[in-house]
Amino acid sequence: MKIPPKIYAKVFAELVKDKNPEKIEAMIKKFSALVAKNGDIASKEKIAALAERYLRETDGKHSFLIETARNLPEGSYAAILEKMGKGEYDVKKMVDENLIAGVKLTVDESRELDLSLRGILKNLFD
Amino acid sequence: MSYEIIEKLKKTLGEYDNKAEWQEIGTVTEVGDGVLRISGLEEVKSQELIMVETEKGEVPALALNLEEGAIGALLLGEDAGIQSGFRAKRTGQILSLEVGEEMLGRIVDPLGRPMDGRGEIFKNKKPVRYFMERKAPGVLDREGVKVPLHTGIKAIDSMIPIGRGQRELIIGDRQTGKTAIALDAVINQKRDKGRKLPVCIYVAIGQKESKVAQLIKTLEENGALKYSIVVVAGAASPASFWYLAPYAGCAIGEYFMDRGDDALVIYDDLSKHAWGYRQISLLLKRPPGREAYPGDVFYLHSRLLERAAKLSKEKGGGSLTALPIIETQLGDISAYIPTNVISITDGQIYLESDLFNQGLRPAINAGLSVSRVGSSAQTKAMKKVAGKLRLELAQFRELQAFVQFASEVDEATKKRIKRGEILTEILKQEDLKPVPFEEQVALAYAATNGYCDDLKRQEMGEATKGLAAYLRDIHAKTLEKIAESGDLAQETEELLKEALKAWHR
């Protein structure tokens, strides 16, 4: 029976929670071998992404992607984070020249705030 | 001109209010065959429009399957260029299209976009948007079907009458004249004086583009395109367009119905509509039922056809008449989809290949065809002649076996058989030559009252044409009286009798 990546990810997140780093490495090896044995190795990236998300949710953290048109000084990123208010954020930064200017924020890969010039132009002419 | 562009830009920029808001987004996980799987978007509604961001711009999709953690969506554009990992955003809008009077004479796709190369449809006024899926009018909002919708086809208007607000199915094998009947019905509307001209919407589902082009040309040549709208989901369109096209046509018709006007919508054909829906459902991994159709294939057609109605005066008095077409295989009307649609509609016009091949055109099997509205949808004049016509034809059908064996029969039976043959000849009609109802009344009166009894069968065709031309040219006033009053009053009947006596001599 094919096991969905979601189930693998939940099981993995449960297993590695609160474990020692030495034990986690051994656990990852065994887990990978099991996934390969079940013939689901093609979904490994999906399983990894979902596991990361579950672990983050367990710790009460949110993923936070900041996309800008060019590299900003560290202080700018800190100012953006401060505006987000309370909450713990696992911050990732990305440069996308297609934004032209401004910034685009994505939280938990499920909510987005588009403050880029590209977004404004798109809304203007749609 | 550049000054105008600058001023327009300034105005647009001045009015722009940049309110950025948090938007819900999802990620495309699978794409193929016109269907997407999107993870996230947990608050999306059923039938909501989703926009997928690609390198070439945004592609719309329709949320159909709402599952835990993922959505099955139907692509409403090209899937080339969409990859796994692309973002998808909610629009918050349920699928709808722009409707309005400006659509008359235009050819559109199921999303309401023009296909005739004549530019934008709504240039001046901001159009109204109608949802593709709408609730059918309730019982209290309706009234009985009483106003006729004349198709111009003698066999239909006399024996299988259609009323405004009725659903009448046209069913038969391929190449039996189903579309021809629908086309004649559209063309005849401009000749049907004394009643409001209905807006005609022809929905082409899975048809060859060449056939649709020919149909549009025919409508144009006959002056019918100006009060018609053609919705095209051609054979090369994706299954999503085949699925949406009838609902788009219905939404356009409802706009006119809600304004108090009459509308006629032709779905050509719903068999292909069911195929398209089956394809989509299988790709969305919905469980297949009988003949691999999804379990809700009946609901697919019932919710569409229930939207045809005759509204009460309080609701504006408008009507939407539906003529769905179903193609059977080898004359099997007991198959799954045909029986479904027969049970939904208010009657059917059954076309047979055998009758077509015998030269009886339109190839209507009067025995198996029925209109459940019946004579309520006929003018008084037609009611007076149609009853006798129907009865004599039914008697003839029973006696047809004797005709085949050429057995010895008594005089009364011979007369009945002769009368039946005459009536059968009178009901034959050429393609694209609809006959106004007043002429039909006069012809049926002549045939059922013995004015054609001494004609030979092979003479009937020419004799019918001659009689019609004679009445039109010499006794136009008598026909006008029938057309205006809708009745065959005693005075008018006397005039008609005199005209027929003179012709008979």
XYZ file of C-alpha atoms in Angstrom, chain A residues 6 46 53 64-65 67 84 104-107 109-115 118-120 122-126, chain B residues 9 12-13 16 18-27 29-30 39-42 53 58 68-69 87 89:
52
model
C 2.086 13.485 4.803
C 8.068 16.333 -0.363
C 6.868 22.178 8.467
C 8.767 33.525 6.822
C 10.064 34.180 3.329
C 11.586 38.332 -1.256
C 5.233 41.259 12.011
C 6.934 40.342 -0.956
C 6.306 38.445 2.281
C 5.090 34.854 2.564
C 4.158 33.237 5.878
C 3.684 29.083 2.453
C -0.015 29.852 2.833
C -0.346 33.626 3.162
C 1.277 36.324 1.055
C 1.557 40.111 1.235
C 2.708 41.608 -2.063
C 4.154 45.096 -1.581
C 5.336 44.519 -9.889
C 2.315 43.693 -7.739
C 1.156 47.308 -7.707
C -0.383 44.324 -11.937
C -3.297 45.473 -9.725
C -3.325 48.833 -11.443
C -3.713 47.511 -14.966
C -5.835 44.398 -14.306
C -2.829 57.169 -17.354
C -6.020 55.879 -13.596
C -2.996 56.484 -11.350
C -5.639 54.039 -7.711
C -3.000 50.802 -3.096
C -4.475 48.681 -0.331
C -2.214 45.680 -0.021
C -3.782 42.798 1.881
C -2.709 39.371 3.030
C -3.790 36.821 0.431
C -4.175 33.110 0.783
C -1.836 31.164 -1.518
C -1.212 27.556 -2.427
C 1.352 25.578 -4.402
C 1.836 19.902 -6.681
C 0.605 18.093 -9.815
C -1.743 22.140 -1.766
C -2.815 24.800 0.701
C -5.725 27.189 0.030
C -7.650 25.695 2.928
C 1.090 32.393 -11.522
C -1.791 34.218 -14.703
C -8.042 17.578 3.088
C -4.812 19.434 2.490
C 1.958 29.559 -6.814
C -3.919 32.502 -5.404
